[in-house]
Amino acid sequence: MRKTRLLLGVVVSATCLFAKTIVDYDHSASFAKYHTYSWIGVNVQESLWQDRVTKAIDNQLAAKGWTKVASGGDASVSAVGSTRTEQTLETWYGGGFGGGWYHRGWWIGGGPGFATTTVERTPVGTLHIDIFDSQSKKVIWHGVCT
């Protein structure tokens, strides 16, 4: 069972190298009873990534001794991915020689300063991988990678 948990952690890690990964599983599930799996589907925005995700998971499960079958496997695998763009604002201050107080209020020595703000757009992707018990339809393993 420990090896199975390690395998499933590697599956997510392989598809999301250097990413934030969160893994959880059904602690009452007996992973030793799962020998075959079928794909429910892979739903990602890029077809290139669809092939990569499928292949990475297939390779990791095969290395653990699980056999992929067209339908009716002991377990069912689903992967869903999406991307979004996050914005970060960076503001830099400069100019003048610093500010200070004098007897009539605030002053900026050497003249007024200036501020420059830039917007950085960073693409962020998230991949959810779920493994279900095919008979009970319960999630036995879940991983999220961002």
XYZ file of N, CA and C in Angstrom:
438
model
N 0.826 -1.183 0.000
C 0.000 0.000 0.000
C 0.875 1.252 0.000
N 1.978 1.185 0.702
C 2.892 2.332 0.749
C 3.465 2.613 -0.636
N 3.802 1.555 -1.363
C 4.331 1.722 -2.716
C 3.288 2.321 -3.643
N 2.033 1.949 -3.456
C 0.954 2.490 -4.288
C 0.801 3.982 -4.049
N 0.851 4.402 -2.796
C 0.764 5.835 -2.499
C 1.935 6.580 -3.108
N 3.112 5.978 -3.033
C 4.289 6.595 -3.630
C 4.122 6.704 -5.143
N 3.623 5.656 -5.773
C 3.382 5.659 -7.208
C 2.438 6.786 -7.601
N 1.357 6.894 -6.884
C 0.373 7.908 -7.221
C 0.933 9.311 -7.016
N 1.775 9.486 -6.035
C 2.443 10.771 -5.852
C 3.387 11.074 -7.001
N 4.060 10.039 -7.507
C 4.963 10.216 -8.645
C 4.190 10.574 -9.909
N 2.986 10.011 -10.058
C 2.157 10.325 -11.227
C 1.905 11.817 -11.306
N 1.476 12.389 -10.207
C 1.204 13.825 -10.204
C 2.493 14.602 -10.382
N 3.546 14.179 -9.715
C 4.824 14.879 -9.834
C 5.358 14.842 -11.257
N 5.184 13.715 -11.925
C 5.678 13.589 -13.295
C 4.955 14.528 -14.242
N 3.688 14.770 -13.990
C 2.927 15.649 -14.868
C 3.030 17.101 -14.471
N 3.497 17.371 -13.294
C 3.551 18.755 -12.799
C 4.901 19.043 -12.150
N 5.974 18.803 -12.852
C 7.311 18.998 -12.318
C 7.469 20.413 -11.793
N 8.025 20.557 -10.608
C 8.283 21.844 -9.950
C 7.014 22.619 -9.664
N 5.948 21.968 -9.403
C 4.681 22.631 -9.147
C 4.222 22.321 -7.736
N 3.215 23.063 -7.299
C 2.619 22.798 -6.004
C 1.667 21.622 -6.173
N 1.891 20.568 -5.421
C 1.115 19.341 -5.572
C 0.443 18.990 -4.247
N -0.827 18.672 -4.323
C -1.580 18.238 -3.154
C -2.187 16.876 -3.498
N -1.976 15.897 -2.633
C -2.453 14.541 -2.872
C -3.254 14.073 -1.664
N -4.350 13.383 -1.927
C -5.141 12.773 -0.864
C -5.695 11.451 -1.388
N -6.024 10.555 -0.498
C -6.549 9.257 -0.908
C -7.486 8.729 0.164
N -8.274 7.742 -0.209
C -9.188 7.085 0.724
C -8.363 6.127 1.577
N -8.252 6.440 2.853
C -7.411 5.640 3.742
C -7.982 4.237 3.984
N -9.244 4.043 3.688
C -9.835 2.713 3.881
C -9.743 1.855 2.612
N -9.284 2.430 1.497
C -9.185 1.676 0.237
C -8.010 0.712 0.278
N -8.232 -0.486 -0.246
C -7.170 -1.490 -0.340
C -6.621 -1.437 -1.772
N -5.529 -0.733 -1.960
C -4.975 -0.543 -3.299
C -4.425 -1.835 -3.898
N -4.200 -2.847 -3.068
C -3.690 -4.121 -3.573
C -4.694 -4.831 -4.474
N -5.973 -4.483 -4.368
C -6.985 -5.159 -5.190
C -7.114 -4.558 -6.584
N -6.439 -3.476 -6.852
C -6.538 -2.823 -8.165
C -5.379 -3.273 -9.059
N -5.738 -3.893 -10.179
C -4.718 -4.373 -11.117
C -4.934 -3.818 -12.519
N -6.158 -3.409 -12.817
C -6.462 -2.858 -14.145
C -7.130 -1.495 -13.975
N -7.019 -0.679 -15.021
C -7.664 0.629 -15.002
C -8.136 0.986 -16.403
N -9.139 1.839 -16.435
C -9.676 2.371 -17.694
C -9.713 3.885 -17.567
N -9.596 4.544 -18.688
C -9.689 6.006 -18.702
C -11.147 6.435 -18.809
N -11.551 7.360 -17.951
C -12.835 8.033 -18.106
C -12.654 9.123 -19.154
N -11.533 9.849 -19.024
C -11.233 10.880 -19.999
C -10.147 11.817 -19.520
N -9.595 12.541 -20.482
C -8.608 13.580 -20.214
C -9.153 14.851 -20.849
N -9.427 15.841 -20.048
C -9.995 17.090 -20.543
C -9.042 18.236 -20.213
N -8.205 18.590 -21.176
C -7.279 19.710 -21.031
C -7.447 20.621 -22.239
N -6.965 21.857 -22.132
C -7.196 22.840 -23.187
C -6.341 22.611 -24.429
N -5.186 22.004 -24.281
C -4.282 21.789 -25.408
C -4.191 20.300 -25.742
N -4.360 19.957 -27.000
C -4.293 18.539 -27.386
C -2.903 17.957 -27.138
N -1.870 18.781 -27.261
C -0.506 18.320 -26.983
C -0.394 17.882 -25.525
N -0.987 18.644 -24.612
C -0.944 18.292 -23.197
C -1.803 17.077 -22.905
N -2.854 16.868 -23.664
C -3.699 15.697 -23.460
C -2.871 14.426 -23.643
N -2.077 14.383 -24.702
C -1.227 13.223 -24.948
C -0.160 13.062 -23.867
N 0.418 14.171 -23.424
C 1.470 14.118 -22.402
C 0.926 13.631 -21.059
N -0.215 14.146 -20.663
C -0.818 13.738 -19.387
C -1.177 12.262 -19.434
N -1.828 11.845 -20.509
C -2.224 10.442 -20.656
C -1.009 9.529 -20.604
N 0.008 9.870 -21.349
C 1.211 9.027 -21.415
C 1.928 8.968 -20.068
N 2.035 10.103 -19.381
C 2.721 10.122 -18.086
C 2.004 9.244 -17.066
N 0.700 9.346 -17.020
C -0.066 8.535 -16.069
C -0.025 7.059 -16.465
N -0.191 6.777 -17.758
C -0.098 5.386 -18.233
C 1.247 4.765 -17.861
N 2.325 5.501 -18.072
C 3.665 4.978 -17.773
C 3.844 4.698 -16.284
N 3.367 5.590 -15.440
C 3.520 5.398 -14.002
C 2.674 4.232 -13.492
N 1.456 4.117 -13.985
C 0.612 3.006 -13.550
C 1.131 1.674 -14.081
N 1.646 1.669 -15.311
C 2.229 0.435 -15.875
C 3.464 0.016 -15.082
N 4.267 0.985 -14.675
C 5.463 0.671 -13.888
C 5.085 0.047 -12.543
N 3.888 0.344 -12.066
C 3.420 -0.210 -10.800
C 2.719 -1.550 -10.987
N 2.573 -1.981 -12.254
C 1.955 -3.272 -12.517
C 0.480 -3.196 -12.884
N -0.065 -1.999 -12.982
C -1.452 -1.856 -13.394
C -1.530 -1.991 -14.903
N -2.584 -2.621 -15.405
C -2.770 -2.829 -16.833
C -3.919 -1.967 -17.323
N -3.683 -1.277 -18.409
C -4.719 -0.438 -19.012
C -5.635 -1.315 -19.862
N -6.950 -1.183 -19.640
C -7.944 -1.887 -20.443
C -8.905 -0.861 -21.023
N -9.507 -1.183 -22.150
C -10.390 -0.238 -22.836
C -11.578 0.163 -21.970
N -12.156 -0.791 -21.248
C -13.276 -0.479 -20.356
C -13.378 -1.579 -19.308
N -14.038 -1.256 -18.206
C -14.267 -2.254 -17.175
C -13.091 -2.538 -16.266
N -12.163 -1.620 -16.139
C -11.027 -1.820 -15.242
C -11.442 -1.773 -13.784
N -10.555 -2.251 -12.914
C -10.818 -2.196 -11.470
C -10.940 -0.750 -11.002
N -10.172 0.123 -11.639
C -10.177 1.544 -11.304
C -10.428 2.348 -12.568
N -10.932 3.563 -12.392
C -11.182 4.468 -13.516
C -10.419 5.762 -13.260
N -9.756 6.278 -14.295
C -8.890 7.455 -14.161
C -9.470 8.619 -14.949
N -9.435 9.778 -14.327
C -9.896 11.004 -14.978
C -8.874 12.107 -14.728
N -8.619 12.928 -15.746
C -7.719 14.073 -15.601
C -8.387 15.295 -16.231
N -8.400 16.404 -15.490
C -8.991 17.648 -15.974
C -7.991 18.764 -15.711
N -7.682 19.523 -16.764
C -6.727 20.617 -16.618
C -7.275 21.914 -17.172
N -6.776 23.020 -16.644
C -7.168 24.338 -17.136
C -6.035 25.327 -16.896
N -6.080 26.427 -17.617
C -5.101 27.495 -17.410
C -5.833 28.822 -17.249
N -5.185 29.721 -16.557
C -5.686 31.087 -16.396
C -4.478 32.007 -16.309
N -4.718 33.299 -16.415
C -3.639 34.269 -16.327
C -3.798 35.085 -15.051
N -2.742 35.109 -14.247
C -2.740 35.929 -13.049
C -1.979 37.212 -13.337
N -2.445 38.314 -12.774
C -1.761 39.588 -12.944
C -1.074 39.981 -11.640
N 0.144 40.480 -11.778
C 0.902 40.985 -10.648
C 1.305 42.418 -10.969
N 1.067 43.335 -10.032
C 1.464 44.728 -10.209
C 2.765 44.972 -9.457
N 3.731 45.563 -10.137
C 5.013 45.925 -9.533
C 5.158 47.433 -9.632
N 5.383 48.109 -8.506
C 5.550 49.558 -8.495
C 6.941 49.896 -7.985
N 7.662 50.728 -8.739
C 8.999 51.184 -8.388
C 8.951 52.687 -8.172
N 9.568 53.138 -7.081
C 9.605 54.558 -6.752
C 11.017 55.083 -6.950
N 11.131 56.281 -7.456
C 12.451 56.864 -7.668
C 12.362 58.382 -7.750
N 13.505 58.994 -8.025
C 13.558 60.453 -8.149
C 13.704 61.125 -6.811
N 14.032 62.401 -6.824
C 14.192 63.176 -5.598
C 15.356 62.660 -4.775
N 15.531 63.229 -3.607
C 16.606 62.810 -2.710
C 16.041 62.322 -1.389
N 14.802 61.906 -1.400
C 14.169 61.475 -0.168
C 13.305 62.596 0.387
N 12.452 62.274 1.275
C 11.547 63.274 1.845
C 11.860 63.511 3.297
N 11.174 64.456 3.872
C 11.371 64.744 5.290
C 10.401 65.814 5.741
N 10.413 66.069 7.027
C 9.534 67.077 7.596
C 10.315 68.375 7.771
N 9.641 69.465 7.574
C 10.187 70.759 7.978
C 9.067 71.524 8.640
N 9.300 72.738 9.055
C 8.348 73.417 9.928
C 7.004 73.719 9.277
N 6.827 73.633 7.965
C 5.533 73.899 7.337
C 4.911 72.644 6.711
N 5.434 71.468 6.959
C 4.834 70.257 6.410
C 5.854 69.378 5.710
N 5.384 68.560 4.798
C 6.202 67.561 4.097
C 6.904 68.195 2.913
N 8.121 67.780 2.659
C 8.838 68.229 1.474
C 9.623 67.062 0.907
N 9.892 67.113 -0.353
C 10.727 66.111 -1.014
C 11.978 66.842 -1.467
N 13.085 66.474 -0.857
C 14.343 67.135 -1.197
C 14.733 66.870 -2.638
N 15.151 67.887 -3.361
C 15.627 67.725 -4.726
C 14.525 67.651 -5.750
N 13.294 67.847 -5.390
C 12.218 67.830 -6.366
C 11.318 66.629 -6.198
N 10.276 66.593 -6.982
C 9.300 65.507 -6.840
C 9.864 64.168 -7.311
N 9.376 63.110 -6.702
C 9.762 61.767 -7.114
C 8.784 61.242 -8.154
N 8.990 60.004 -8.563
C 8.084 59.406 -9.532
C 7.885 57.934 -9.189
N 6.827 57.375 -9.715
C 6.520 55.963 -9.513
C 6.191 55.343 -10.865
N 6.685 54.142 -11.093
C 6.396 53.400 -12.311
C 5.761 52.071 -11.917
N 4.604 51.789 -12.484
C 3.907 50.538 -12.203
C 3.824 49.717 -13.485
N 4.217 48.459 -13.388
C 4.127 47.545 -14.533
C 3.201 46.381 -14.156
N 2.575 45.819 -15.168
C 1.688 44.676 -14.981
C 2.363 43.456 -15.596
N 2.533 42.416 -14.774
C 3.073 41.155 -15.281
C 1.937 40.153 -15.367
N 1.849 39.489 -16.492
C 0.830 38.458 -16.686
C 1.521 37.095 -16.680
N 1.098 36.247 -15.762
C 1.723 34.941 -15.596
C 0.682 33.853 -15.818
N 0.923 32.953 -16.779
C -0.021 31.845 -16.965
C 0.125 30.833 -15.827
N -1.010 30.377 -15.316
C -1.033 29.395 -14.233
C -1.939 28.250 -14.673
N -1.424 27.045 -14.597
C -2.209 25.873 -14.977
C -2.504 25.011 -13.762
N -3.636 24.334 -13.802
C -4.024 23.414 -12.733
C -4.457 22.095 -13.367
N -3.971 20.998 -12.809
C -4.339 19.672 -13.281
C -4.900 18.874 -12.115
N -6.107 18.348 -12.275
C -6.751 17.480 -11.289
C -6.735 16.056 -11.844
N -6.244 15.120 -11.050
C -6.254 13.710 -11.442
C -7.025 12.946 -10.371
N -8.026 12.199 -10.813
C -8.829 11.410 -9.889
C -8.807 9.949 -10.316
N -8.719 9.065 -9.334
C -8.833 7.633 -9.579
C -10.018 7.142 -8.748
N -10.953 6.485 -9.429
C -12.182 6.010 -8.813
C -12.179 4.493 -8.737
N -12.831 3.957 -7.737
C -13.138 2.541 -7.714
C -14.270 2.341 -8.725
N -14.078 1.501 -9.708
C -15.064 1.354 -10.784
C -16.386 0.768 -10.303
N -16.355 -0.067 -9.282
C -17.589 -0.677 -8.784
C -18.415 0.305 -7.943
N -17.775 0.939 -6.978
C -18.509 1.818 -6.063
C -18.618 3.258 -6.574
N -17.816 3.596 -7.564
C -17.773 4.964 -8.118
C -17.245 5.982 -7.109
N -16.584 5.534 -6.045
C -16.009 6.429 -5.052
C -14.593 6.811 -5.440
N -14.210 8.048 -5.129
C -12.844 8.496 -5.359
C -11.943 7.771 -4.360
N -10.896 7.126 -4.872
C -9.944 6.470 -3.976
C -8.631 7.237 -3.920
N -8.395 8.120 -4.892
C -7.177 8.925 -4.917
C -7.437 10.205 -5.675
N -6.907 11.323 -5.173
C -7.085 12.618 -5.824
C -5.784 13.396 -5.729
N -5.380 13.982 -6.834
C -4.192 14.826 -6.846
C -4.471 16.105 -7.601
N -3.947 17.229 -7.088
C -4.068 18.534 -7.743
C -2.676 19.109 -7.860
N -2.374 19.597 -9.032
C -1.069 20.167 -9.311
C -1.266 21.548 -9.926
N -0.631 22.572 -9.349
C -0.757 23.927 -9.884
C 0.616 24.487 -10.160
